[in-house]
mmCIF file of C-alpha atoms and ligand atoms in Angstrom:
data_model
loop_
_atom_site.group_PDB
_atom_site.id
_atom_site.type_symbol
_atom_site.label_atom_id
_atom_site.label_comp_id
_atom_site.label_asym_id
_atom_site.label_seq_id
_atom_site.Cartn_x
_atom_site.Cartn_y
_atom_site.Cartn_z
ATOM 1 C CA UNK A 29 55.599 109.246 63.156
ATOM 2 C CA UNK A 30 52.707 106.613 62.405
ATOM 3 C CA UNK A 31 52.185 106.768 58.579
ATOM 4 C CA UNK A 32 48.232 106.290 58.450
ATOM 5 C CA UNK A 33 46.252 105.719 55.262
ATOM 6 C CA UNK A 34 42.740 106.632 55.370
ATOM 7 C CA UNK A 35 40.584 104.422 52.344
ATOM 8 C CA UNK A 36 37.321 106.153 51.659
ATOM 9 C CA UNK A 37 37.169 109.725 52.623
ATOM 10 C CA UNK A 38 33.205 109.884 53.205
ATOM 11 C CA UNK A 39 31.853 111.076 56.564
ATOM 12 C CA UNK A 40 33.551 109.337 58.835
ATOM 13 C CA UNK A 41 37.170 109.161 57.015
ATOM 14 C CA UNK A 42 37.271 113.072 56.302
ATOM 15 C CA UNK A 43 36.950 113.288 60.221
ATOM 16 C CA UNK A 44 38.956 110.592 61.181
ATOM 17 C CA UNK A 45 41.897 112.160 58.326
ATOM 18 C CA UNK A 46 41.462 115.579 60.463
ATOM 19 C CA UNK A 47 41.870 114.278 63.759
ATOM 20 C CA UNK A 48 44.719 111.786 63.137
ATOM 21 C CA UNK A 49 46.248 115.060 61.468
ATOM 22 C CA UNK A 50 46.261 116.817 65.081
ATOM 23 C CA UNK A 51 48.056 113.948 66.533
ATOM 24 C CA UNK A 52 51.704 114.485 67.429
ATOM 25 C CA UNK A 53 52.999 110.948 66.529
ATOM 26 C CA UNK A 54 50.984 110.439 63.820
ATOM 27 C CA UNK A 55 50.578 111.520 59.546
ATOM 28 C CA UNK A 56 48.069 110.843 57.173
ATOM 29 C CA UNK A 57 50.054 109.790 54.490
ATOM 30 C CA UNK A 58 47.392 110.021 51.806
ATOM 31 C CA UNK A 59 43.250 109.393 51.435
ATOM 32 C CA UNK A 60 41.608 107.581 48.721
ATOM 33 C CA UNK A 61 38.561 108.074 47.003
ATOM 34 C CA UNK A 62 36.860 106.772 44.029
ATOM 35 C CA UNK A 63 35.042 109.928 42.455
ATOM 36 C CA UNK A 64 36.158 113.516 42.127
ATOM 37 C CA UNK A 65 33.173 114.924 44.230
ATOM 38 C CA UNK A 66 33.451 117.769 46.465
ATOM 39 C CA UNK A 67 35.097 115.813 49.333
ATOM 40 C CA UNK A 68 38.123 115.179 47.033
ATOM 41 C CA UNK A 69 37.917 119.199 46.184
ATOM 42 C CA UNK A 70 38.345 119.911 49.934
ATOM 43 C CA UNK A 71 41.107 116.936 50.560
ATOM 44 C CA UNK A 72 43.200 118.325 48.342
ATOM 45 C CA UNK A 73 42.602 121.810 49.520
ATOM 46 C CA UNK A 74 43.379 120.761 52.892
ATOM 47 C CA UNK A 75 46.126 119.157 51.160
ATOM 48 C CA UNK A 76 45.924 115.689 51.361
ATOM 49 C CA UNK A 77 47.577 113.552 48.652
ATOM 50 C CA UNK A 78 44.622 112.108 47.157
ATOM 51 C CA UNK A 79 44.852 108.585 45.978
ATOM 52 C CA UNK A 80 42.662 106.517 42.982
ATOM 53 C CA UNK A 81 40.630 104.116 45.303
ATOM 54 C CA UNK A 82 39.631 102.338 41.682
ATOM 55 C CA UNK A 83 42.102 102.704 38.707
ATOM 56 C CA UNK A 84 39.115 102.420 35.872
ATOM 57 C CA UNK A 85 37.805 105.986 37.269
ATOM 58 C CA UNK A 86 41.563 107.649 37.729
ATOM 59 C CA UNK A 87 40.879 109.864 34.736
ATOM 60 C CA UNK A 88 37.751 110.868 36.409
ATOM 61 C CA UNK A 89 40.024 112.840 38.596
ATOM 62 C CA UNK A 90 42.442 114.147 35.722
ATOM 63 C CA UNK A 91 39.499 115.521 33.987
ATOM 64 C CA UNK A 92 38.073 117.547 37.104
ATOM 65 C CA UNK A 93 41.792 118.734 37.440
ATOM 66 C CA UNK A 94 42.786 116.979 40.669
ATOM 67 C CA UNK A 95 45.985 115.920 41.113
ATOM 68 C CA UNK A 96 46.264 111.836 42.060
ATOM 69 C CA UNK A 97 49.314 110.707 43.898
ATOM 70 C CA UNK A 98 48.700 107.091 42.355
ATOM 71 C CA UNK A 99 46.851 103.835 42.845
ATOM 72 C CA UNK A 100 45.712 102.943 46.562
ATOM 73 C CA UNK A 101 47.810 99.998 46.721
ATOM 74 C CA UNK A 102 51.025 102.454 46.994
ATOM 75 C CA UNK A 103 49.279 103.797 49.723
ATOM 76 C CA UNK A 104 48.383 100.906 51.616
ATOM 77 C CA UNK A 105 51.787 99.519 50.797
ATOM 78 C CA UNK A 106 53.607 102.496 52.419
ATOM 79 C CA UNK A 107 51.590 102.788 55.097
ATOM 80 C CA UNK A 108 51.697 101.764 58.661
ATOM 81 C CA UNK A 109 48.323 101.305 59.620
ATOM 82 C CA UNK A 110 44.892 101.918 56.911
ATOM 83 C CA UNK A 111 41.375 103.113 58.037
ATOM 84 C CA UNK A 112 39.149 101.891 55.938
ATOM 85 C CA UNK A 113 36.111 104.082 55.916
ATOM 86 C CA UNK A 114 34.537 102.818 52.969
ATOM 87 C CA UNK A 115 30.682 102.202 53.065
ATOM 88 C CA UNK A 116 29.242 98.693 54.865
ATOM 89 C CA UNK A 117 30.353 95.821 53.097
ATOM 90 C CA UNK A 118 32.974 97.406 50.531
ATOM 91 C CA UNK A 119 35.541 97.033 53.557
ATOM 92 C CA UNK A 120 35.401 93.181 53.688
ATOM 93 C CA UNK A 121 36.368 93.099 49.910
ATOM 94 C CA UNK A 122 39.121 95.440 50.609
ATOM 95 C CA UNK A 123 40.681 93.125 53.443
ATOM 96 C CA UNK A 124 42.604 90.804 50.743
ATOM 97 C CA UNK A 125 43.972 94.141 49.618
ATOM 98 C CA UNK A 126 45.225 94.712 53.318
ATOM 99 C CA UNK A 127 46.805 91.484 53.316
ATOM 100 C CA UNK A 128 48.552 91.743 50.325
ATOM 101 C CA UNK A 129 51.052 94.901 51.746
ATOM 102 C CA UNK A 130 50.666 93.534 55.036
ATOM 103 C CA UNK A 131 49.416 96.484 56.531
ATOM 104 C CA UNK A 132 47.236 96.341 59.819
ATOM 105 C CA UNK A 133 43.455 97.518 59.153
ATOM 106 C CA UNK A 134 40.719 99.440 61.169
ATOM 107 C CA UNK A 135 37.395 99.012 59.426
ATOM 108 C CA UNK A 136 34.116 100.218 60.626
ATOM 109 C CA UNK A 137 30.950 99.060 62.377
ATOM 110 C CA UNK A 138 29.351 98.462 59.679
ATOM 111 C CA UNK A 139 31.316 95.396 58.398
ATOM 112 C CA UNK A 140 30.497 91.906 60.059
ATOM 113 C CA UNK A 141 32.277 91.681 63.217
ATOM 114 C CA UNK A 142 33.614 87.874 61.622
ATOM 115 C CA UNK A 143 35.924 89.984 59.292
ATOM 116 C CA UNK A 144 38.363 90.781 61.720
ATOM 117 C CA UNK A 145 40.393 89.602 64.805
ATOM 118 C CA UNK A 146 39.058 92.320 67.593
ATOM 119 C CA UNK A 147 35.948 94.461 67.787
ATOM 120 C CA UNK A 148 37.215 97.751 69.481
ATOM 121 C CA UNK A 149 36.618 100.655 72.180
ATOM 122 C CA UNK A 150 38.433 102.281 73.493
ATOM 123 C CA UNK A 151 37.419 102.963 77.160
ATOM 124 C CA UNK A 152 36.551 98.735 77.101
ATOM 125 C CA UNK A 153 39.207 96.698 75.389
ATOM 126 C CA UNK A 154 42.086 99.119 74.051
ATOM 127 C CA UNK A 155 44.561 96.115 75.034
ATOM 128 C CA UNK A 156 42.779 93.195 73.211
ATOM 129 C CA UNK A 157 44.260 95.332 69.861
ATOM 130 C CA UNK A 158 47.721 95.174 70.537
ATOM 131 C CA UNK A 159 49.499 93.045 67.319
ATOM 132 C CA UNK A 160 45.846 92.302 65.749
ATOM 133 C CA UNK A 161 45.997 92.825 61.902
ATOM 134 C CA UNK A 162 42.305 93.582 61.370
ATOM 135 C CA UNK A 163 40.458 95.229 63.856
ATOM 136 C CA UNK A 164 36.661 96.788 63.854
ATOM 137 C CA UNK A 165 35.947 100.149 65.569
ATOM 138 C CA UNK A 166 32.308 98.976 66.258
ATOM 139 C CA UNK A 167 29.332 101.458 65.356
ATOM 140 C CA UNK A 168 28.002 105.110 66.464
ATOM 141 C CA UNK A 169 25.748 103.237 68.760
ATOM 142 C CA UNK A 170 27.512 100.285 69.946
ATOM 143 C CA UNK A 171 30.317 102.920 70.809
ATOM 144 C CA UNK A 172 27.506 104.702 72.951
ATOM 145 C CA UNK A 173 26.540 101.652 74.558
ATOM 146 C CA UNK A 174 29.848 100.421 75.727
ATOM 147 C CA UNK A 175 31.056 103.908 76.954
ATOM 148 C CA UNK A 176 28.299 104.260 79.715
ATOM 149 C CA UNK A 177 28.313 100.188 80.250
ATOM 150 C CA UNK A 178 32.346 99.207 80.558
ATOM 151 C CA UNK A 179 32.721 101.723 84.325
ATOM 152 C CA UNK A 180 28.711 100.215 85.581
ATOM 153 C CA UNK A 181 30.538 96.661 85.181
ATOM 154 C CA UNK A 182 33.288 98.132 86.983
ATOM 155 C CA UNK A 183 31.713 99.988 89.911
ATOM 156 C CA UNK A 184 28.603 97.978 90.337
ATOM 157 C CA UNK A 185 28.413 94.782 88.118
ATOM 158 C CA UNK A 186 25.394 94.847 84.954
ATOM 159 C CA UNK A 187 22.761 92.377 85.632
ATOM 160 C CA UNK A 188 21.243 93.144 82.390
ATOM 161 C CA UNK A 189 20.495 96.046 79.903
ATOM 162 C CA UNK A 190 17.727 96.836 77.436
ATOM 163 C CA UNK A 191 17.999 99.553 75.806
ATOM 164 C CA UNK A 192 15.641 101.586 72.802
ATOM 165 C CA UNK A 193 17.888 103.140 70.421
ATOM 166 C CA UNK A 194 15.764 105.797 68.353
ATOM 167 C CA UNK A 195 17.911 106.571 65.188
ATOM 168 C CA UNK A 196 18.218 109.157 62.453
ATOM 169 C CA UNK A 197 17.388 108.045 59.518
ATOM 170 C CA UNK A 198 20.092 109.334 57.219
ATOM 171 C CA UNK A 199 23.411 111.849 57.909
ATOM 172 C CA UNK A 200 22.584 115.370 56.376
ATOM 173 C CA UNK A 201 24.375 114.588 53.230
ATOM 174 C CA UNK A 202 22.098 111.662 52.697
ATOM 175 C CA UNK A 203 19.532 112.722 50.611
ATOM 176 C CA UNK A 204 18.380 108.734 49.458
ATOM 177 C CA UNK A 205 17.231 108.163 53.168
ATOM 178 C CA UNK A 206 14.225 108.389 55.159
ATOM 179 C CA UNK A 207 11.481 108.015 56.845
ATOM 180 C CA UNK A 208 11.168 111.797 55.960
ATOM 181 C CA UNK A 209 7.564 111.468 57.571
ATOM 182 C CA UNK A 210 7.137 108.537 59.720
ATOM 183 C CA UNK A 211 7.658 106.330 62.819
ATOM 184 C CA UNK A 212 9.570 102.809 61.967
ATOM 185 C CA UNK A 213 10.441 100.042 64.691
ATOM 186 C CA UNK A 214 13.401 99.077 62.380
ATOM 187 C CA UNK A 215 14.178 96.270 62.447
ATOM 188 C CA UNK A 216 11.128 95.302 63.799
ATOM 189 C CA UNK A 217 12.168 91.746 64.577
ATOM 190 C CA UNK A 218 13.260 92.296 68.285
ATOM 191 C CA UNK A 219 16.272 92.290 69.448
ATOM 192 C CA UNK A 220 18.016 94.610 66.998
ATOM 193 C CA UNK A 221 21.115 93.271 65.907
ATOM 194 C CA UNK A 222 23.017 96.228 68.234
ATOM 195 C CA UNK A 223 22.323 94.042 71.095
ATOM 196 C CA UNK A 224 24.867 91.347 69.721
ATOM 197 C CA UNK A 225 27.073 93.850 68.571
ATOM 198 C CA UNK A 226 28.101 95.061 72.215
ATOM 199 C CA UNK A 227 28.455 91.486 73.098
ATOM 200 C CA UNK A 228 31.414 91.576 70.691
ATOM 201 C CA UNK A 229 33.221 93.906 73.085
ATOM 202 C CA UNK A 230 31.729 92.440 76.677
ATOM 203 C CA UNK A 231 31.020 89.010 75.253
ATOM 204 C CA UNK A 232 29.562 88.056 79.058
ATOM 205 C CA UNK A 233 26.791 90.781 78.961
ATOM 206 C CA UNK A 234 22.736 90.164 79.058
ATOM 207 C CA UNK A 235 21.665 93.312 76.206
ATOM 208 C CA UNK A 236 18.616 93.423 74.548
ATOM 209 C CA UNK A 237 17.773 96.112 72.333
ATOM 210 C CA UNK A 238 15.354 97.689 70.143
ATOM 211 C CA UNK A 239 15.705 100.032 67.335
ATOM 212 C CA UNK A 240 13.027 102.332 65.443
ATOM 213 C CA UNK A 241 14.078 105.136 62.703
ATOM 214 C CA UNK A 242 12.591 108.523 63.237
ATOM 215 C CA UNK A 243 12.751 111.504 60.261
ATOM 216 C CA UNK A 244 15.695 113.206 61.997
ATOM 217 C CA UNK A 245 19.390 113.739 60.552
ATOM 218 C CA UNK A 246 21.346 115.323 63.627
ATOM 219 C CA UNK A 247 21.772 112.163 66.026
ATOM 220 C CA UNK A 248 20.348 109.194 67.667
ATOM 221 C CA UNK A 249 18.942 109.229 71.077
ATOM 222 C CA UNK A 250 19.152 106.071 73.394
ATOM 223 C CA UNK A 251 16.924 105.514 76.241
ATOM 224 C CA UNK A 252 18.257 102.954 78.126
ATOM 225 C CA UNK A 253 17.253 100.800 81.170
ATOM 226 C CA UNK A 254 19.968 98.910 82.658
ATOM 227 C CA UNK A 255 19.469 96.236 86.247
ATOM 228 C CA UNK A 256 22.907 96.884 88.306
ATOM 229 C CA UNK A 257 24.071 94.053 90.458
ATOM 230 C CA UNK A 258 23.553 96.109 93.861
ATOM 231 C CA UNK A 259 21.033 98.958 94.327
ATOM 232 C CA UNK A 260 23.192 102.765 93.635
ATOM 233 C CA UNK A 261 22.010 106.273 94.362
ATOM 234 C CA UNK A 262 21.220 108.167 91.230
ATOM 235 C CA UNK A 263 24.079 110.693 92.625
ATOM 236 C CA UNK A 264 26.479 107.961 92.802
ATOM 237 C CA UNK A 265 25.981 107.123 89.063
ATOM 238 C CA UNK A 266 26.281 110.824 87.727
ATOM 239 C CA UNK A 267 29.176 110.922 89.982
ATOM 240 C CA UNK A 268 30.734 107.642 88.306
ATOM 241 C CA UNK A 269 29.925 109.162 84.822
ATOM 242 C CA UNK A 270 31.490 112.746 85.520
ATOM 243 C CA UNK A 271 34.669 110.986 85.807
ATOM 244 C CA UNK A 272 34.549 109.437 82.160
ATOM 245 C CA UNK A 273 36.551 111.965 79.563
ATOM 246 C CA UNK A 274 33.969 110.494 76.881
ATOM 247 C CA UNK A 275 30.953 110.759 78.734
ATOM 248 C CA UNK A 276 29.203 115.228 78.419
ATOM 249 C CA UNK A 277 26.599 115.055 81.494
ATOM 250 C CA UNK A 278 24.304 117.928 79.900
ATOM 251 C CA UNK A 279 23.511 120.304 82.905
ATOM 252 C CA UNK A 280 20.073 121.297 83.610
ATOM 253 C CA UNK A 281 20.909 124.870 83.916
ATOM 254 C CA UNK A 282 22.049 124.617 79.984
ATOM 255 C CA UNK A 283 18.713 124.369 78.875
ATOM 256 C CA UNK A 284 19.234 121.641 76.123
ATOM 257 C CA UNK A 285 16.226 119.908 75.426
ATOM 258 C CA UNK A 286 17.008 117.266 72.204
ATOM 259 C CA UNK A 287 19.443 117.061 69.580
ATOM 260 C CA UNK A 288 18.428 120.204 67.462
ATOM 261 C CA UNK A 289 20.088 122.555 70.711
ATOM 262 C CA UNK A 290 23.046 119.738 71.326
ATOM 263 C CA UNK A 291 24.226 120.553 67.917
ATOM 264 C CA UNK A 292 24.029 123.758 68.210
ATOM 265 C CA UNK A 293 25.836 123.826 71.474
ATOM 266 C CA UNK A 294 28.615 122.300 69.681
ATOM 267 C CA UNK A 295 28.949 124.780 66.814
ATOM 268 C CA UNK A 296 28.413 127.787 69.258
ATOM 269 C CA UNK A 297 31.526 125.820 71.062
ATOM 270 C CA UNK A 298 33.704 125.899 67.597
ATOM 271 C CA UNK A 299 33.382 122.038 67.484
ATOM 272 C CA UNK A 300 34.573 121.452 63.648
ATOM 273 C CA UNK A 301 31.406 120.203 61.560
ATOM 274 C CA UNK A 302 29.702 121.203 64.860
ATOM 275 C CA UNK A 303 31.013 117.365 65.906
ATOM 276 C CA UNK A 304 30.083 115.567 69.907
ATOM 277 C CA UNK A 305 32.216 113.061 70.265
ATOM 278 C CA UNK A 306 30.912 112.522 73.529
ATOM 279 C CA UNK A 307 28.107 110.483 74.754
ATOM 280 C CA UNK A 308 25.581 113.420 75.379
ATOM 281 C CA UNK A 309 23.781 112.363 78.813
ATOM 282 C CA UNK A 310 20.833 114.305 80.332
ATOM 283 C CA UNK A 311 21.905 114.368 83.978
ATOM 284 C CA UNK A 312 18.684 115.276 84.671
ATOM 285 C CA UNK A 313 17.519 111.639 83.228
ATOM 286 C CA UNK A 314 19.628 109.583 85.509
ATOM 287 C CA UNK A 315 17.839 108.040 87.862
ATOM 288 C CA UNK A 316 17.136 105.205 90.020
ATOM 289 C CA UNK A 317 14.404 102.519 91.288
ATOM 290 C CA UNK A 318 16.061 100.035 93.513
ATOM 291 C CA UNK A 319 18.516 98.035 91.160
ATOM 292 C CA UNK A 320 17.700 99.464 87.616
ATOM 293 C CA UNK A 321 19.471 102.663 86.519
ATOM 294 C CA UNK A 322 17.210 104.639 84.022
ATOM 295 C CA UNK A 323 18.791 107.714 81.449
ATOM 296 C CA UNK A 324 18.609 109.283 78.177
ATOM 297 C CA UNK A 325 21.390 110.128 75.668
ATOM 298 C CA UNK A 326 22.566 111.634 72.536
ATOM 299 C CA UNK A 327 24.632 110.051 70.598
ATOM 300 C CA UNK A 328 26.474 111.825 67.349
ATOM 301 C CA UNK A 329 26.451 109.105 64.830
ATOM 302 C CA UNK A 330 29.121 110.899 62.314
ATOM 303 C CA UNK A 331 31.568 111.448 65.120
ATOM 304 C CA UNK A 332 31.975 109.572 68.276
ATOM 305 C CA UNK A 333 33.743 107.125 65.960
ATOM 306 C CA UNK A 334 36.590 109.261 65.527
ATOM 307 C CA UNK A 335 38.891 109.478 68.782
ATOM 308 C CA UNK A 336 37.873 105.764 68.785
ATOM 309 C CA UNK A 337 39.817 105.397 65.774
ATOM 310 C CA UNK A 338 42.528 107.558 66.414
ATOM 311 C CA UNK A 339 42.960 105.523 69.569
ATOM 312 C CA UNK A 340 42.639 102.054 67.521
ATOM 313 C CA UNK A 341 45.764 103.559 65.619
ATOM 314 C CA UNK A 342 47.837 103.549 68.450
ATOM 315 C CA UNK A 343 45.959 100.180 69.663
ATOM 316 C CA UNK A 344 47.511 98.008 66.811
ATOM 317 C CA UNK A 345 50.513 99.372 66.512
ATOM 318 C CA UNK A 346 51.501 99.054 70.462
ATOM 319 C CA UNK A 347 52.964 102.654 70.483
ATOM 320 C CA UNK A 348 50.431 103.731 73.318
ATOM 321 C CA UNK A 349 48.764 102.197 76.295
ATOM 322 C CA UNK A 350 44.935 102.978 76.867
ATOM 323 C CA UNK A 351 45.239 105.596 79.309
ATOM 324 C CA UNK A 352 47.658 107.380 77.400
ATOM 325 C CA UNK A 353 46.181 107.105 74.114
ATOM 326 C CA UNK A 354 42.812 108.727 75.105
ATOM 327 C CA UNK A 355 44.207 111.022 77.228
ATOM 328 C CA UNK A 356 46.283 112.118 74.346
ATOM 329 C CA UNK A 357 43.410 111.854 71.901
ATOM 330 C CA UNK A 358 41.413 113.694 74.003
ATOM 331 C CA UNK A 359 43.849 116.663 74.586
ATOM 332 C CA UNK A 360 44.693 116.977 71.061
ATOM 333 C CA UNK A 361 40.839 116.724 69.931
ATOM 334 C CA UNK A 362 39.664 119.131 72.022
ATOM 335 C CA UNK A 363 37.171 116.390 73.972
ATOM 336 C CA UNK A 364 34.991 116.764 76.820
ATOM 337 C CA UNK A 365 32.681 119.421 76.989
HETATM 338 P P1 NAD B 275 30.114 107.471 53.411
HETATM 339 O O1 NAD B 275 29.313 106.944 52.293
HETATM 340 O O2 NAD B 275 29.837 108.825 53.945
HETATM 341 O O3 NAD B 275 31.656 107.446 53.016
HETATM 342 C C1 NAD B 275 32.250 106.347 52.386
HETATM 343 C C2 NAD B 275 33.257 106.857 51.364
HETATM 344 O O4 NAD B 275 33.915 105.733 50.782
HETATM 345 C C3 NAD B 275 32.588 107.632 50.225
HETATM 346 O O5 NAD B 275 33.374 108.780 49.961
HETATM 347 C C4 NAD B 275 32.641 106.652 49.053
HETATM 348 O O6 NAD B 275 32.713 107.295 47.811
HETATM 349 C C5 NAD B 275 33.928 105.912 49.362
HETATM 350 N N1 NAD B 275 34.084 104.605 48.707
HETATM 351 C C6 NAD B 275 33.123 103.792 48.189
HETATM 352 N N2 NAD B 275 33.699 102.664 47.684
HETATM 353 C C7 NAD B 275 35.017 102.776 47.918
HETATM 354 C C8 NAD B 275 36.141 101.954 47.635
HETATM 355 N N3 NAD B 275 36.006 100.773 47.025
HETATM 356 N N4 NAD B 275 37.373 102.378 48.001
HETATM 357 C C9 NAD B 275 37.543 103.569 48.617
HETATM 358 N N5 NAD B 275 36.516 104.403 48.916
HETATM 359 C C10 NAD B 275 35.275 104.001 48.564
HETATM 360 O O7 NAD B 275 30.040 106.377 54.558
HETATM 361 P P2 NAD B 275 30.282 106.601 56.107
HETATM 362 O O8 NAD B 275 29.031 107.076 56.718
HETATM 363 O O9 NAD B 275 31.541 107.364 56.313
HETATM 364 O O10 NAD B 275 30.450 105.092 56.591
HETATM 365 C C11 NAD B 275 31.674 104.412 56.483
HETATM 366 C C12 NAD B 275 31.693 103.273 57.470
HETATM 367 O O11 NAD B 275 31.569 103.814 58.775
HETATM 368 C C13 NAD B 275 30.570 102.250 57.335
HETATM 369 O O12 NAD B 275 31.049 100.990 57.747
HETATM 370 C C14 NAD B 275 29.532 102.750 58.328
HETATM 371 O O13 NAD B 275 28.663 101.742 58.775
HETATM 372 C C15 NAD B 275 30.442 103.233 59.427
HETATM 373 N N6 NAD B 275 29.854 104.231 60.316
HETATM 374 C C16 NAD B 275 29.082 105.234 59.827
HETATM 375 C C17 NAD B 275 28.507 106.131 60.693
HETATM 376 C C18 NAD B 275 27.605 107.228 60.209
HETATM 377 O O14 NAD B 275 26.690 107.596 60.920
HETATM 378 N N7 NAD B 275 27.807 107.800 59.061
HETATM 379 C C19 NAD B 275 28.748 106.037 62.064
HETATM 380 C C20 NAD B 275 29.615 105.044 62.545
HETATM 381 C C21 NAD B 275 30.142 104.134 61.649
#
């Protein structure tokens, strides 16, 4: 059994701690967290031994009468593999850390792709993880991107993509974010910096993007345009994508119109927190003009992270190919709807 530590149990490292839980070769030895907040209430109820993240604020914990298991560097030093899910920037300060127990890291998309040896997904470049030490499961929307763009290099060859990524401004826990009435191209220096992040998984690909921020919490919607190297029937494509395990083609007949009926799709499904970690594409939206491929989807920013990660696990430790990682991470998950 892979001993994982999870550092920073926020939103994604409370999901990633309950799926790597379902896995059958795999145990979360432990999660850290730096404040006694109702996350840690809920780790420990799930019972996860909760580990000080910083030892000035352990007594934090003793006074709200949770139980610590000790400092996170006996967790990272027992461990076989850490996530750090700690917020942008924090996990770059926490690599020397890493180093120090020589334990392999995943960090998340948003540290600088420089910190580590391999930017990762899954369904693109499981292999280029084996033996890395530090390895980046890239973003909610970067994820998105390469999911849809890795089997259109395969089946057809990508010319080039450009792509609009309208995003939410803040998770529903975020109560410090906005717009909470307004329209923003953000950044509005074009291209968005998500372009160059997808280039750090196909580092041969022509991707332009845009981003805006829109007053919405429950996901980010892409509308993407991408030129295919030979002219394709808009069948052929949702026939391509049907075959992907990460990939939900939303069915007409479903009646799903935007994100509000998506996510509640997922809870009327039993999805826990109501989670997609699919891509969530309108079939209805695929379609073609000679070479360029047109299509609209939904992508849920505080999960399709997580059987990326659980996957990563397996990536850096060489216990599973790619194939049978997601397949297993799939099955245990619960994904495709
Ligand atoms: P979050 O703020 O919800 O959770 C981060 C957790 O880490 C919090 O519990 C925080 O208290 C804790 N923390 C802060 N400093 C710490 C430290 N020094 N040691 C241990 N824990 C510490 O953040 P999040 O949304 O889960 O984001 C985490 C990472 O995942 C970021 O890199 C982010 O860019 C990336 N990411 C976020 C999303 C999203 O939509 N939320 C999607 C994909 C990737």
């Amino acid at each position: 059994m892979l001993q994982v530590a999870i550092n920073g149990y926020g939103t994604i490292g409370k999901r990633v701690a309950d799926a790597v839980r379902q896995q059958p070769d795999m145990e979360v030895l432990g999660v850290a967290k730096t404040r006694p907040n109702f996350e840690a209430e809920t780790a420990i109820d799930k019972g996860f031994s909760l580990y000080a993240a910083v030892e000035e604020r352990e007594h934090l914990f003793d006074e709200a009468g949770l139980e610590i298991a000790g400092p996170v560097e006996d967790l990272v030093d027992e461990a076989d593999v850490v996530v750090d899910a700690t917020p942008s920037g924090i996990g770059a300060q926490n690599k020397e850390l890493y180093e120090e127990y020589d334990t392999p890291a995943l960090y998340q998309g948003g540290e600088d792709a420089d910190l580590v040896d391999v930017s990762f997904n899954a369904r693109s470049n499981f292999a280029e993880a084996a033996d890395a030490d530090h390895v980046r499961v890239v973003s909610c929307n970067t994820t998105g991107l390469s999911r849809v763009i890795a089997p259109l290099r395969e089946a057809y060859g990508v010319e080039k993509v450009r792509a609009t990524l309208v995003r939410r401004g803040g998770d529903p826990g975020q109560t410090d974010r906005g717009p909470i009435n307004d329209i923003l191209p953000n950044p509005v220096t074009i291209p968005s910096h998500h372009g160059p992040d997808v280039e750090t998984i196909f580092d041969d690909l022509d991707i332009d993007t845009l981003g805006m921020k829109v007053p919405a919490t429950q996901m980010h919607m892409h509308s993407l345009n991408i030129s295919l190297e030979e002219e394709v029937d808009a069948d052929d494509v949702r026939e391509l994508f049907a075959d992907e395990s990460r990939l939900f083609l939303i069915p007409e007949r479903m009646n799903i119109d935007g994100s509000g009926k998506l996510k509640e799709y997922a809870l009327d499904a039993g999805r826990p927190r109501g989670d997609l970690w699919e891509n969530c594409i309108w079939e209805e939206s695929i379609s073609t003009v000679g070479n360029d491929l047109y299509l609209f989807q939904g992508i849920h920013q505080e999960s399709d992270v997580v059987p990326e990660n659980v996957d990563a696990i397996r990536a850096v430790t060489g216990s599973a190919d790619a194939e049978e990682s997601i397949e297993k991470t799939n099955e245990t998950l619960g994904v495709g709807l």
